[in-house]
XYZ file of C-alpha atoms in Angstrom:
784
model
C -0.054 0.004 -0.140
C 0.999 3.479 -0.964
C -0.554 6.811 0.211
C 2.274 9.334 -0.015
C -0.227 12.113 -0.466
C -1.583 11.553 3.067
C 1.621 11.555 4.830
C 1.856 7.605 5.023
C 4.844 5.692 4.115
C 4.751 2.598 2.057
C 4.287 -1.030 3.496
C 6.018 -3.181 4.403
C 7.572 -0.373 6.722
C 11.233 0.460 5.531
C 12.426 2.494 8.520
C 15.413 2.516 10.791
C 14.714 2.169 14.487
C 15.443 5.813 15.140
C 12.991 6.739 12.416
C 10.434 4.531 13.969
C 10.808 6.231 17.324
C 10.711 9.744 15.889
C 14.532 10.829 16.515
C 14.997 11.108 12.876
C 13.093 12.369 9.898
C 11.571 9.362 7.999
C 12.674 8.925 4.387
C 9.074 8.324 3.391
C 6.015 9.815 4.934
C 5.402 12.827 7.398
C 7.018 12.922 10.880
C 3.922 14.797 12.354
C 1.599 12.140 10.764
C 3.548 9.207 11.858
C 3.916 10.551 15.552
C -0.092 11.585 15.728
C -0.597 7.524 14.707
C 1.603 6.205 17.645
C 0.569 8.824 20.314
C -3.179 8.848 19.352
C -3.910 6.075 22.203
C -1.263 7.293 24.669
C -3.815 8.577 27.108
C -5.350 4.973 27.355
C -2.229 3.291 29.058
C -1.957 5.956 31.807
C -3.872 4.092 34.285
C -1.517 1.128 33.731
C 1.468 3.130 34.277
C -0.046 4.348 37.442
C -0.822 0.988 38.786
C 2.381 -0.308 37.930
C 4.571 2.433 39.398
C 2.310 2.343 42.555
C 2.586 -1.336 43.205
C 6.315 -1.339 42.374
C 6.726 1.589 44.691
C 4.684 0.060 47.625
C 6.724 -3.316 47.211
C 10.079 -1.483 47.186
C 9.199 0.519 50.512
C 8.214 -2.788 52.089
C 11.788 -4.016 51.496
C 13.655 -1.459 53.242
C 10.905 -0.384 55.766
C 13.117 -1.431 58.490
C 16.351 -0.519 57.181
C 15.910 3.079 55.917
C 14.326 5.902 57.939
C 10.737 6.361 57.157
C 10.696 10.152 56.405
C 13.396 9.146 53.458
C 11.029 6.502 52.244
C 8.170 8.850 52.489
C 9.962 11.590 50.536
C 10.783 8.704 47.725
C 7.449 7.721 47.555
C 6.399 11.406 46.934
C 8.823 11.492 44.303
C 7.156 8.661 42.574
C 3.870 9.839 42.806
C 4.858 13.265 41.712
C 6.872 11.831 38.374
C 3.842 9.681 37.395
C 1.428 12.240 37.964
C 3.442 14.786 35.916
C 3.724 12.180 32.963
C -0.007 11.419 33.262
C -0.878 14.881 33.165
C 1.277 15.419 29.889
C -0.175 12.070 28.406
C -3.639 13.813 28.806
C -2.845 16.484 26.313
C -2.700 13.794 23.462
C -6.170 12.918 23.689
C -7.405 15.184 20.487
C -3.972 14.839 19.048
C -5.697 13.442 15.788
C -7.208 16.954 15.289
C -4.082 18.719 15.239
C -1.133 16.550 15.055
C 1.719 16.111 17.129
C 4.405 18.848 17.475
C 7.990 18.574 18.306
C 7.709 20.259 21.719
C 5.150 17.828 22.650
C 7.121 14.982 21.732
C 10.137 16.179 23.706
C 8.143 17.015 26.802
C 6.360 13.555 26.994
C 9.773 11.785 26.691
C 11.259 14.209 29.517
C 8.335 13.218 31.668
C 8.869 9.744 31.255
C 12.456 10.495 32.068
C 11.239 11.914 35.201
C 9.809 8.612 36.067
C 13.299 6.996 35.988
C 14.849 9.583 38.686
C 13.266 7.692 41.888
C 14.165 4.291 40.638
C 17.826 5.227 39.885
C 17.879 6.717 43.149
C 16.572 3.441 44.927
C 18.896 1.262 42.903
C 21.961 3.408 43.851
C 21.194 4.622 47.436
C 18.703 1.810 48.879
C 20.750 -1.091 47.991
C 23.634 -0.453 50.241
C 21.443 -0.008 53.185
C 19.937 -3.679 52.704
C 20.727 -7.474 52.232
C 21.773 -9.129 49.051
C 18.269 -10.548 49.083
C 16.611 -6.907 49.198
C 19.150 -6.091 46.230
C 17.813 -9.021 44.209
C 14.221 -8.286 44.987
C 14.425 -4.600 44.133
C 15.978 -5.441 40.925
C 13.128 -7.665 40.218
C 10.652 -4.994 40.633
C 12.713 -2.745 38.314
C 12.785 -5.477 35.755
C 9.138 -5.859 36.048
C 8.681 -2.102 35.099
C 11.187 -2.405 32.270
C 9.295 -5.295 30.906
C 5.820 -3.870 31.466
C 7.026 -0.543 29.724
C 7.917 -2.550 26.824
C 4.852 -4.497 26.752
C 2.323 -1.566 27.144
C 3.996 1.508 26.050
C 4.505 0.617 22.153
C 2.660 3.726 21.312
C 5.449 5.910 22.424
C 8.596 4.112 21.815
C 11.194 6.774 22.431
C 9.731 7.015 26.239
C 9.730 3.244 26.583
C 13.349 2.972 25.437
C 14.415 6.075 27.574
C 12.692 4.493 30.538
C 14.406 0.890 29.951
C 17.796 2.030 29.245
C 18.124 4.566 32.194
C 16.577 2.018 34.605
C 18.304 -0.943 33.246
C 21.642 0.947 33.243
C 21.183 1.852 37.151
C 20.359 -1.784 37.665
C 23.600 -2.776 36.027
C 25.465 -0.061 38.101
C 24.040 -1.321 41.328
C 25.394 -4.836 40.740
C 28.783 -3.458 39.644
C 29.143 -1.366 42.642
C 28.280 -4.517 45.090
C 30.773 -6.430 42.904
C 28.195 -8.981 41.548
C 29.560 -8.732 37.919
C 27.539 -12.013 36.779
C 24.450 -10.374 37.592
C 25.500 -7.109 36.190
C 26.070 -8.842 32.728
C 22.659 -10.717 33.199
C 20.973 -7.209 33.886
C 22.565 -5.763 30.862
C 21.560 -8.591 28.626
C 18.223 -8.428 30.031
C 17.914 -4.681 29.367
C 19.411 -5.142 25.928
C 16.804 -7.652 24.927
C 13.743 -6.010 26.201
C 14.776 -2.723 24.315
C 15.176 -4.697 21.307
C 11.974 -6.261 21.851
C 10.236 -2.952 22.583
C 11.931 -1.524 19.290
C 10.254 -4.551 17.469
C 6.990 -4.085 18.898
C 7.182 -0.383 18.375
C 7.527 -1.040 14.567
C 4.990 -3.713 14.611
C 2.571 -1.185 16.231
C 3.546 1.587 13.756
C 3.029 -0.633 10.790
C -0.582 -1.755 12.114
C -1.605 1.943 12.654
C -0.529 2.743 9.078
C -2.274 0.150 7.587
C -5.511 0.924 9.530
C -5.163 4.683 8.665
C -4.806 3.640 5.044
C -7.913 1.474 5.126
C -9.947 4.125 6.977
C -8.922 6.688 4.716
C -9.744 4.581 1.511
C -12.915 3.589 3.067
C -13.541 7.347 3.675
C -13.018 8.143 -0.017
C -14.815 5.335 -1.508
C -17.878 6.423 0.660
C -17.334 10.035 -0.394
C -17.127 8.803 -4.160
C -20.324 6.630 -3.726
C -22.268 9.273 -2.076
C -21.216 11.762 -4.680
C -21.808 9.149 -7.200
C -25.337 8.472 -6.095
C -26.125 12.275 -5.923
C -25.312 12.501 -9.735
C -28.329 11.026 -11.542
C -26.470 11.379 -14.941
C -23.761 8.864 -13.791
C -23.904 5.096 -13.875
C -21.785 1.918 -13.372
C -20.620 -0.471 -16.184
C -18.906 -3.834 -16.273
C -17.687 -6.125 -19.126
C -16.352 -9.598 -19.253
C -13.142 -10.807 -21.131
C -14.819 -10.840 -24.255
C -16.083 -7.216 -23.514
C -19.558 -8.103 -23.262
C -21.903 -6.500 -20.953
C -22.365 -7.989 -17.284
C -24.627 -7.078 -14.575
C -26.165 -4.013 -16.302
C -27.743 -1.459 -14.180
C -31.220 0.362 -15.074
C -29.310 3.620 -15.310
C -26.542 2.109 -17.636
C -29.256 0.697 -19.714
C -31.156 3.758 -19.617
C -28.466 5.461 -21.022
C -28.495 3.317 -24.188
C -32.176 3.916 -24.353
C -32.883 0.162 -23.324
C -33.420 -2.281 -20.556
C -30.737 -4.126 -18.552
C -32.197 -7.487 -19.891
C -31.806 -6.313 -23.708
C -28.165 -5.362 -23.283
C -26.872 -8.097 -21.044
C -24.440 -10.033 -22.996
C -24.124 -7.676 -25.703
C -20.830 -6.361 -27.139
C -20.161 -2.999 -25.216
C -18.201 -1.810 -28.301
C -20.900 -2.550 -30.625
C -23.611 -0.963 -28.730
C -21.269 2.321 -28.529
C -20.695 2.292 -32.190
C -24.204 2.186 -33.268
C -24.875 2.541 -36.925
C -21.294 2.969 -37.464
C -20.769 -0.633 -36.601
C -21.923 -1.848 -40.043
C -19.966 0.665 -42.190
C -16.669 0.069 -39.853
C -15.875 3.866 -39.724
C -15.340 4.441 -36.188
C -14.526 7.684 -34.590
C -10.961 7.868 -32.965
C -12.435 7.907 -29.574
C -14.005 4.521 -29.811
C -10.646 2.931 -31.503
C -8.831 4.538 -28.172
C -11.654 2.755 -25.826
C -11.123 -0.506 -27.585
C -7.341 -0.417 -27.396
C -7.638 0.628 -23.611
C -9.844 -2.574 -23.035
C -7.452 -4.717 -25.270
C -4.556 -3.897 -23.293
C -6.264 -4.180 -20.005
C -5.277 -0.557 -19.015
C -6.755 1.620 -16.359
C -8.234 4.862 -17.905
C -9.916 8.054 -16.520
C -12.440 10.483 -18.029
C -11.838 8.875 -21.497
C -14.356 11.032 -23.795
C -16.016 8.781 -26.106
C -18.361 9.594 -29.167
C -21.220 7.325 -29.032
C -24.001 6.587 -31.787
C -27.573 6.055 -30.225
C -30.871 5.849 -31.703
C -31.529 9.385 -30.166
C -28.441 10.784 -32.036
C -24.952 11.279 -31.424
C -23.883 11.621 -27.627
C -20.600 12.052 -25.713
C -19.910 9.693 -22.754
C -17.109 10.215 -20.225
C -15.956 6.912 -19.252
C -13.525 5.731 -16.367
C -12.612 2.088 -16.070
C -10.152 -0.325 -14.369
C -9.511 -3.940 -15.194
C -10.804 -6.417 -12.354
C -9.267 -9.907 -11.191
C -10.501 -12.818 -9.240
C -8.766 -14.349 -5.969
C -6.296 -16.140 -8.005
C -5.207 -13.292 -9.988
C -6.914 -14.245 -13.111
C -8.645 -11.018 -15.289
C -12.209 -11.409 -15.502
C -13.115 -8.257 -17.160
C -13.580 -4.456 -16.553
C -15.657 -2.219 -14.473
C -16.046 1.587 -14.249
C -18.295 4.400 -14.183
C -19.488 6.507 -17.055
C -21.874 9.816 -17.419
C -23.308 11.706 -20.461
C -21.605 14.886 -21.088
C -23.176 15.764 -24.240
C -24.597 18.908 -23.070
C -21.424 20.112 -21.331
C -19.469 19.299 -24.611
C -21.844 20.949 -26.914
C -21.769 24.157 -24.428
C -17.778 23.879 -24.496
C -17.699 23.690 -28.268
C -20.344 26.705 -28.489
C -17.960 28.741 -26.265
C -14.914 27.692 -28.260
C -16.587 28.698 -31.389
C -17.626 32.091 -30.013
C -13.958 32.575 -28.894
C -12.550 31.962 -32.346
C -15.299 33.140 -34.890
C -17.156 36.147 -35.495
C -20.832 35.668 -34.681
C -22.209 38.220 -37.241
C -20.387 36.710 -40.243
C -19.561 33.338 -39.230
C -15.889 34.217 -40.380
C -12.858 33.611 -37.959
C -12.256 36.498 -35.710
C -9.341 38.375 -34.721
C -8.091 35.825 -32.448
C -8.123 32.942 -35.088
C -6.706 35.458 -37.802
C -3.661 36.044 -35.398
C -3.161 32.353 -34.775
C -3.391 31.509 -38.541
C -0.796 34.250 -39.330
C 1.445 32.705 -36.513
C 1.316 29.515 -38.258
C 1.918 31.043 -41.571
C 4.882 32.904 -40.213
C 6.239 29.359 -38.738
C 5.689 27.695 -41.933
C 7.571 30.395 -43.999
C 10.289 30.244 -41.580
C 10.607 26.431 -41.946
C 10.475 26.295 -45.366
C 11.902 29.359 -46.315
C 9.022 31.008 -48.221
C 6.927 33.909 -47.503
C 3.506 34.596 -46.050
C 1.121 37.885 -46.324
C -1.522 39.616 -44.388
C -4.062 41.763 -45.838
C -5.949 44.295 -44.091
C -9.266 45.436 -45.721
C -11.576 48.406 -44.747
C -15.053 48.953 -46.489
C -15.259 52.518 -48.316
C -18.464 54.303 -47.302
C -19.579 51.675 -45.221
C -20.376 54.278 -42.330
C -22.542 56.389 -44.470
C -24.668 53.338 -45.399
C -24.703 52.258 -41.687
C -25.545 55.750 -40.432
C -28.264 56.627 -43.117
C -29.974 53.300 -43.263
C -29.648 51.810 -39.752
C -27.206 49.351 -38.106
C -29.586 46.190 -38.947
C -29.165 46.763 -42.616
C -25.518 47.350 -42.241
C -25.214 43.938 -40.444
C -26.669 42.118 -43.401
C -24.354 44.166 -45.428
C -21.527 42.894 -43.693
C -22.676 39.334 -43.756
C -22.895 39.949 -47.716
C -19.630 41.167 -47.678
C -18.274 38.351 -45.734
C -19.821 35.871 -48.335
C -18.302 37.635 -51.219
C -14.916 37.721 -49.524
C -15.007 33.978 -48.550
C -15.732 33.132 -52.315
C -12.654 34.385 -53.565
C -10.264 32.521 -51.064
C -8.534 29.379 -52.170
C -7.055 26.710 -49.598
C -4.030 28.926 -49.468
C -5.823 31.814 -47.645
C -8.118 32.240 -44.789
C -10.118 35.522 -44.498
C -11.652 36.828 -41.148
C -13.262 39.972 -39.583
C -11.044 41.964 -37.162
C -14.306 44.054 -36.257
C -16.329 46.753 -37.358
C -16.052 47.172 -41.025
C -12.431 45.668 -41.340
C -11.478 42.281 -42.552
C -8.329 40.663 -42.902
C -6.833 37.822 -44.852
C -3.832 35.396 -44.065
C -2.007 34.061 -47.203
C 0.143 31.040 -45.914
C 2.242 30.820 -48.939
C 2.762 33.943 -50.613
C 6.136 33.067 -52.738
C 4.063 33.905 -55.951
C 4.971 37.878 -56.086
C 1.900 38.396 -57.884
C -0.343 36.437 -55.702
C -1.128 39.357 -53.197
C -1.611 41.931 -55.923
C -4.157 39.550 -57.905
C -6.023 38.717 -54.739
C -6.135 42.376 -53.662
C -7.667 43.461 -56.841
C -10.251 40.409 -56.805
C -11.082 41.648 -53.437
C -11.621 45.215 -54.289
C -13.650 44.241 -57.715
C -15.692 41.766 -55.947
C -16.804 44.102 -52.959
C -17.270 47.124 -55.287
C -20.239 45.385 -57.048
C -23.501 46.735 -56.079
C -25.728 44.870 -53.208
C -29.358 45.027 -53.094
C -30.597 44.763 -49.761
C -34.347 45.350 -48.877
C -35.056 47.099 -52.112
C -31.943 49.414 -51.504
C -29.297 49.249 -54.061
C -25.960 49.959 -52.061
C -22.406 50.721 -53.490
C -19.467 50.387 -51.381
C -15.860 49.794 -52.008
C -12.774 48.322 -50.357
C -9.404 49.618 -49.348
C -6.847 46.974 -48.907
C -3.111 47.321 -47.262
C -0.904 44.354 -47.444
C 2.409 43.226 -45.838
C 4.670 40.276 -46.536
C 6.343 38.236 -44.116
C 9.267 37.872 -43.077
C 10.252 40.677 -45.379
C 7.910 43.413 -43.920
C 7.964 41.860 -40.130
C 9.319 38.926 -38.393
C 6.403 38.910 -35.771
C 2.647 38.628 -35.969
C 2.425 41.870 -34.230
C 4.843 43.771 -36.473
C 3.319 42.192 -39.693
C -0.241 43.089 -38.877
C 0.867 46.823 -37.527
C 2.769 47.291 -41.074
C -0.250 46.108 -43.053
C -2.371 48.520 -40.975
C 0.058 51.368 -41.940
C -0.431 50.179 -45.443
C -4.176 50.501 -45.370
C -4.281 53.877 -43.731
C -2.156 54.897 -46.848
C -4.706 53.349 -49.040
C -7.457 55.204 -47.491
C -5.581 58.409 -47.420
C -5.183 58.008 -51.351
C -8.822 57.901 -51.642
C -9.775 54.404 -50.990
C -10.814 51.581 -53.452
C -7.237 50.636 -53.902
C -4.369 48.314 -52.720
C -1.246 49.798 -51.121
C 1.688 47.695 -50.221
C 3.812 48.354 -47.203
C 7.077 50.388 -47.272
C 9.424 51.142 -44.853
C 8.427 55.082 -45.308
C 5.078 54.662 -43.859
C 6.672 54.348 -40.372
C 8.101 57.791 -40.915
C 4.610 58.910 -42.179
C 3.026 57.568 -39.254
C 5.529 59.158 -36.881
C 5.196 62.503 -38.749
C 1.187 62.184 -38.314
C 1.656 61.512 -34.240
C 3.954 64.345 -34.103
C 1.663 66.630 -36.318
C -1.250 65.629 -33.850
C 0.453 66.338 -30.970
C 1.486 69.868 -32.119
C -2.091 70.260 -33.284
C -3.440 69.695 -29.913
C -1.366 72.505 -28.625
C -1.943 74.918 -31.441
C -4.613 77.029 -29.953
C -2.691 77.498 -26.718
C 0.309 78.675 -28.643
C -1.823 80.838 -30.789
C -0.402 79.015 -33.899
C -3.852 79.167 -35.619
C -4.923 82.274 -37.517
C -7.596 83.156 -40.064
C -7.528 84.196 -43.595
C -10.517 85.543 -45.643
C -11.258 85.345 -49.413
C -13.742 87.826 -50.736
C -17.112 86.831 -52.448
C -18.324 89.526 -54.815
C -21.488 90.331 -56.733
C -21.436 89.041 -59.933
C -22.668 91.867 -61.500
C -21.340 94.912 -59.571
C -18.230 93.039 -58.508
C -18.491 94.676 -55.104
C -17.483 92.524 -51.908
C -20.515 90.929 -50.363
C -19.145 88.662 -47.940
C -15.809 86.862 -46.938
C -15.099 83.177 -46.628
C -12.861 82.329 -43.255
C -10.313 80.080 -43.965
C -8.341 78.242 -41.481
C -4.387 78.388 -41.382
C -1.717 76.810 -39.026
C 1.874 77.762 -38.823
C 3.314 75.775 -36.394
C 6.466 76.111 -34.416
C 7.823 72.737 -34.968
C 6.656 72.128 -38.603
C 6.130 75.440 -40.224
C 3.358 76.462 -42.200
C 1.029 73.307 -42.719
C -1.504 72.898 -45.388
C -5.122 72.810 -44.689
C -5.383 69.747 -46.855
C -3.016 67.933 -44.563
C -4.264 69.173 -40.828
C -8.138 69.443 -41.525
C -8.575 65.700 -42.130
C -6.240 65.076 -39.437
C -8.322 67.177 -37.178
C -11.475 65.550 -38.117
C -10.040 61.928 -37.604
C -9.106 63.207 -33.913
C -12.298 65.110 -33.190
C -9.886 68.141 -32.706
C -11.848 69.783 -35.374
C -14.690 70.361 -32.458
C -12.477 72.481 -30.359
C -10.663 74.123 -33.286
C -14.117 74.911 -35.118
C -15.347 76.818 -32.162
C -12.249 78.833 -31.909
C -12.749 79.703 -35.663
C -16.524 80.577 -35.193
C -15.413 82.774 -32.502
C -12.480 84.508 -34.523
C -14.516 84.892 -37.668
C -17.479 86.740 -35.863
C -15.384 88.791 -33.857
C -13.195 90.028 -37.163
C -16.669 90.387 -39.103
C -17.723 92.979 -36.416
C -14.801 95.215 -37.627
C -16.593 95.071 -41.311
C -19.471 97.213 -42.725
C -22.847 96.066 -41.675
C -23.598 94.701 -44.879
C -20.582 92.404 -45.307
C -21.445 88.857 -43.952
C -18.877 86.112 -42.915
C -18.967 82.553 -44.173
C -17.426 79.747 -41.849
C -17.009 76.083 -42.777
C -18.499 73.417 -40.432
C -17.534 69.860 -40.608
C -19.864 67.051 -39.997
C -17.993 66.379 -36.849
C -19.058 69.816 -35.399
C -22.415 69.781 -36.861
C -23.510 66.518 -35.111
C -22.145 67.709 -31.916
C -25.133 67.949 -29.478
C -24.340 71.515 -28.379
C -23.248 73.020 -31.556
C -26.058 75.248 -31.894
C -25.145 76.639 -28.407
C -21.668 77.241 -29.736
C -23.142 79.476 -32.448
C -25.165 81.400 -29.944
C -22.088 81.644 -27.611
C -20.141 83.158 -30.664
C -22.616 85.839 -31.532
C -23.197 86.913 -27.999
C -19.609 87.078 -27.112
C -18.743 89.119 -30.188
C -21.785 91.126 -30.949
C -22.234 90.033 -34.578
C -25.865 90.184 -35.656
C -27.104 86.652 -36.570
C -27.770 87.676 -40.147
C -24.181 88.510 -40.942
C -23.238 84.889 -40.153
C -23.360 82.221 -42.847
C -22.614 78.540 -42.180
C -21.446 76.487 -44.884
C -21.872 72.977 -45.006
C -21.297 69.993 -47.519
C -23.524 67.297 -48.566
C -21.657 64.553 -46.603
C -23.064 65.526 -43.207
C -26.661 64.446 -44.262
C -25.412 60.991 -45.048
C -24.003 60.292 -41.805
C -26.969 61.523 -39.722
C -29.310 63.298 -41.659
C -32.095 63.778 -39.092
C -29.546 65.289 -36.421
C -27.894 67.481 -39.396
C -31.461 68.759 -40.339
C -32.510 69.425 -36.730
C -29.224 71.413 -35.949
C -29.272 73.501 -39.159
C -32.828 74.335 -38.364
C -31.918 75.828 -35.050
C -29.412 77.776 -36.629
C -31.738 79.066 -39.175
C -34.140 80.067 -36.349
C -31.281 82.432 -34.843
C -31.370 84.246 -38.037
C -28.121 82.880 -39.564
C -27.986 81.741 -43.192
C -26.789 78.188 -44.512
C -24.841 77.685 -47.574
C -24.420 74.360 -49.113
C -20.813 73.858 -50.462
C -19.638 71.671 -53.029
C -23.057 70.789 -54.601
C -23.056 68.193 -57.057
C -19.555 66.394 -56.120
C -20.761 64.129 -53.712
C -24.188 62.067 -52.963
C -26.309 64.852 -54.244
C -30.253 64.578 -53.118
C -32.910 67.059 -53.912
C -34.651 66.029 -50.591
C -32.750 68.069 -48.334
C -32.988 71.104 -50.682
C -36.516 70.805 -50.252
C -36.723 70.500 -46.468
C -34.037 73.088 -45.608
C -33.955 76.954 -46.550
C -30.238 77.341 -47.661
C -29.374 80.759 -48.646
C -26.850 79.835 -51.238
C -25.698 76.931 -53.356
C -21.974 77.083 -53.975
C -20.978 75.573 -57.476
C -17.640 73.430 -57.369
C -14.459 74.804 -59.093
C -14.494 71.795 -60.943
C -17.663 72.499 -62.797
C -16.470 76.261 -63.386
C -13.356 74.974 -64.882
C -15.176 72.501 -67.011
C -17.638 75.041 -68.327
C -14.546 77.384 -69.405
C -13.307 74.159 -71.348
C -16.762 74.136 -73.043
C -17.697 70.707 -71.154
C -21.312 70.316 -71.912
C -21.850 68.195 -68.804
C -20.268 70.886 -66.655
C -22.356 73.709 -68.511
C -25.487 71.556 -68.126
C -24.847 71.005 -64.220
C -24.248 74.761 -63.737
C -27.380 75.862 -65.606
C -29.445 73.368 -63.730
C -28.124 74.550 -60.311
C -28.898 78.090 -61.163
C -32.409 77.451 -62.402
C -32.996 75.352 -59.358
C -31.759 77.945 -56.877
C -33.569 80.819 -58.445
C -36.928 78.517 -58.324
C -36.224 78.018 -54.695
C -35.201 81.632 -54.032
C -31.748 80.834 -53.296
C -28.551 82.398 -54.642
C -25.506 80.784 -56.238
C -21.859 81.298 -55.859
C -19.365 80.020 -58.567
C -16.084 79.004 -56.749
C -12.621 78.892 -58.431
C -12.870 81.531 -60.853
C -9.410 82.744 -61.891
C -9.564 85.068 -65.071
C -11.772 87.515 -66.579
C -13.021 85.106 -69.086
C -14.263 82.605 -66.507
C -15.788 85.594 -64.562
C -17.712 86.646 -67.722
C -18.955 83.228 -68.397
C -20.172 82.675 -64.802
C -22.037 85.875 -65.255
C -23.702 84.826 -68.406
C -24.629 81.606 -67.034
C -26.592 83.418 -64.308
C -24.496 82.775 -60.981
C -25.241 85.653 -58.446
C -22.050 85.459 -56.586
C -18.390 84.873 -57.460
C -15.486 83.659 -55.551
C -11.767 83.007 -56.765
C -8.522 84.413 -57.178
C -9.457 86.816 -59.932
C -11.074 88.788 -57.307
C -8.670 88.245 -54.209
C -6.838 85.199 -52.972
C -7.234 84.308 -49.064
C -5.804 87.251 -47.096
C -4.985 88.267 -43.651
C -7.709 90.111 -41.500
C -5.967 93.311 -41.793
C -5.832 93.077 -45.640
C -9.654 92.108 -45.763
C -10.492 95.171 -43.802
C -8.504 97.265 -45.952
C -10.085 95.839 -49.120
C -13.544 96.711 -48.038
C -12.652 100.145 -46.763
C -11.005 100.812 -50.165
C -13.853 99.396 -52.262
C -16.197 101.609 -50.224
C -14.019 104.618 -50.704
C -13.776 103.946 -54.600
C -17.645 103.732 -54.950
C -18.116 106.889 -52.642
C -15.567 108.918 -55.053
């Protein structure tokens, strides 16, 4: 038997006598546990010690009653009583020792207590003997020998105390014979003592072995009882048993119920055949069934073996444990074990595993699984000296669809995208969804240099085809960024980051294109990061300023308004183009605080102009969709004192695609204040006549691309300008032509019917002082 976990050594006991009595740590087992087994019944022999020592003391006193003073005998008797009482008191402390275990200080205190019992008997053998006769001497030794033998017989539970008592008292007896010159009896006493001590040690070993065996059996009984009790409480568990031919024997009702049958019907049937079910005829067994058959064939113990079972009710999963059984002669007679149906738990675990690795909306692998696939591809490339690739895909214009038509339709669009994306994959590629409208592809073997480009083009072309969902025909595009490993990165994180940088560049180039990673993209990303940091501090450092471009009456060519244009002259970066920092401000939402500053400054500067000159301020979608934007306009007008009718807010059509309802509501609040609203870049985006009908725009601005096209006699541009002018006139709106650069263009625009003109021909964007001077100079000329 072995039970190392419970602190018990193996049997038969392989311990030295010093380890048995507790004076040396055991090589196997726990010292505290072994001493606890020995000392657990020590308190039960206390009465035997009291009786033995009391009787022995009375006999010894009777021997020397006539030769030694009574008061000496009385003191000696009190010493015996005190020593026995002390050790009895110590022994009483071991009553509850099984609950807490023996400590070293308790062990030594008990041994010293027994050592105290030797003192009166050593004193008697050394000092009483000279006072009496030889017969008294022999009688006293007989009494001491009785105590030595009794201690060895009764005190196996505390062997160290027994050995101590026997050796000390035995040595005193030998010494008493040596002092009287009786060497024969001295030798006999020594032999007797050694024999008794040796017997006591063997008795202690036997006692300890018995206690270890008893404890082991008790622990096993407790474990078995606990398992049976737990087993009975689990209604899903059952017992099973098969013979040497693996046929079912002693089938329990619960076991038979697991098969959907009765004990009588399955008794004697092949266990493997019943589990195999319909697959028995085809011979196509699951791997788990082969493993079970091998375990039974090799007569190996097995535990928690997951087996796939085919029953009439369908496929199930069983968890089986079994052990071979033998008869009294050691002959193998079969297997016995326990089992339980864990199908629900297995299905739940599989579902959890699926959710952890697949995207629930599209059914494609998620970021975790794509990361693992890329790691595998990189290890494959390293092993075979090939290349792998990672493509990041972002859907162009998806956000506009999602915001305008709702998230439910957006989710259905993503599902359609995933189907198209999966359709262009081969066995060499794995696609998945990273989140939102971002997808990715892992190319396991990208040794073919053109494969990345061809796949990227196929993805863009496939995803750019129109989608028809709920009677809506939707058009989106796709931007792709790619990185090739290990050339562009020797780790998963690096390769994914570099593909993301390439994707960002593809989006920055206008989208619907593929961009390969280049090392220079890191520099661009770092520049963007530094630029963003500087832009965050631009207002506080007073690095921002406004320029103003005049807008003139097409007929009189007098200035009627100025458009405020933001400029940034950075301490670190110098002059930064608006085309560079405005998109950055919108991406980082810095456009909101910057836009408030522009609004305040533009209104403040306009108060220095004549009362009939307006100021136009461009407002981005990020600003317009802010809940408190209308309050910002009110605050700017109130702080500067500018009349509301002199402020014109310019917006582009794109704001209506993101959240048309919020945009209209905000613009209506601005119109209610008395401000005017201009529609910028009309005709270049997703134009809709719907918001022209519902909102009272004051001005429609014709993009400069149409103006230039009209100058080049483009019939399409001419038709668009005429249509816009006619529409604005019918809706009582004015039109402003942008980008007029010479007199020819100005004459053409005037002929086409535009009411206002803006462009380099009438003035470039200028500083506030120059704008003021231009207005004053124009008024002075007219007055003259």
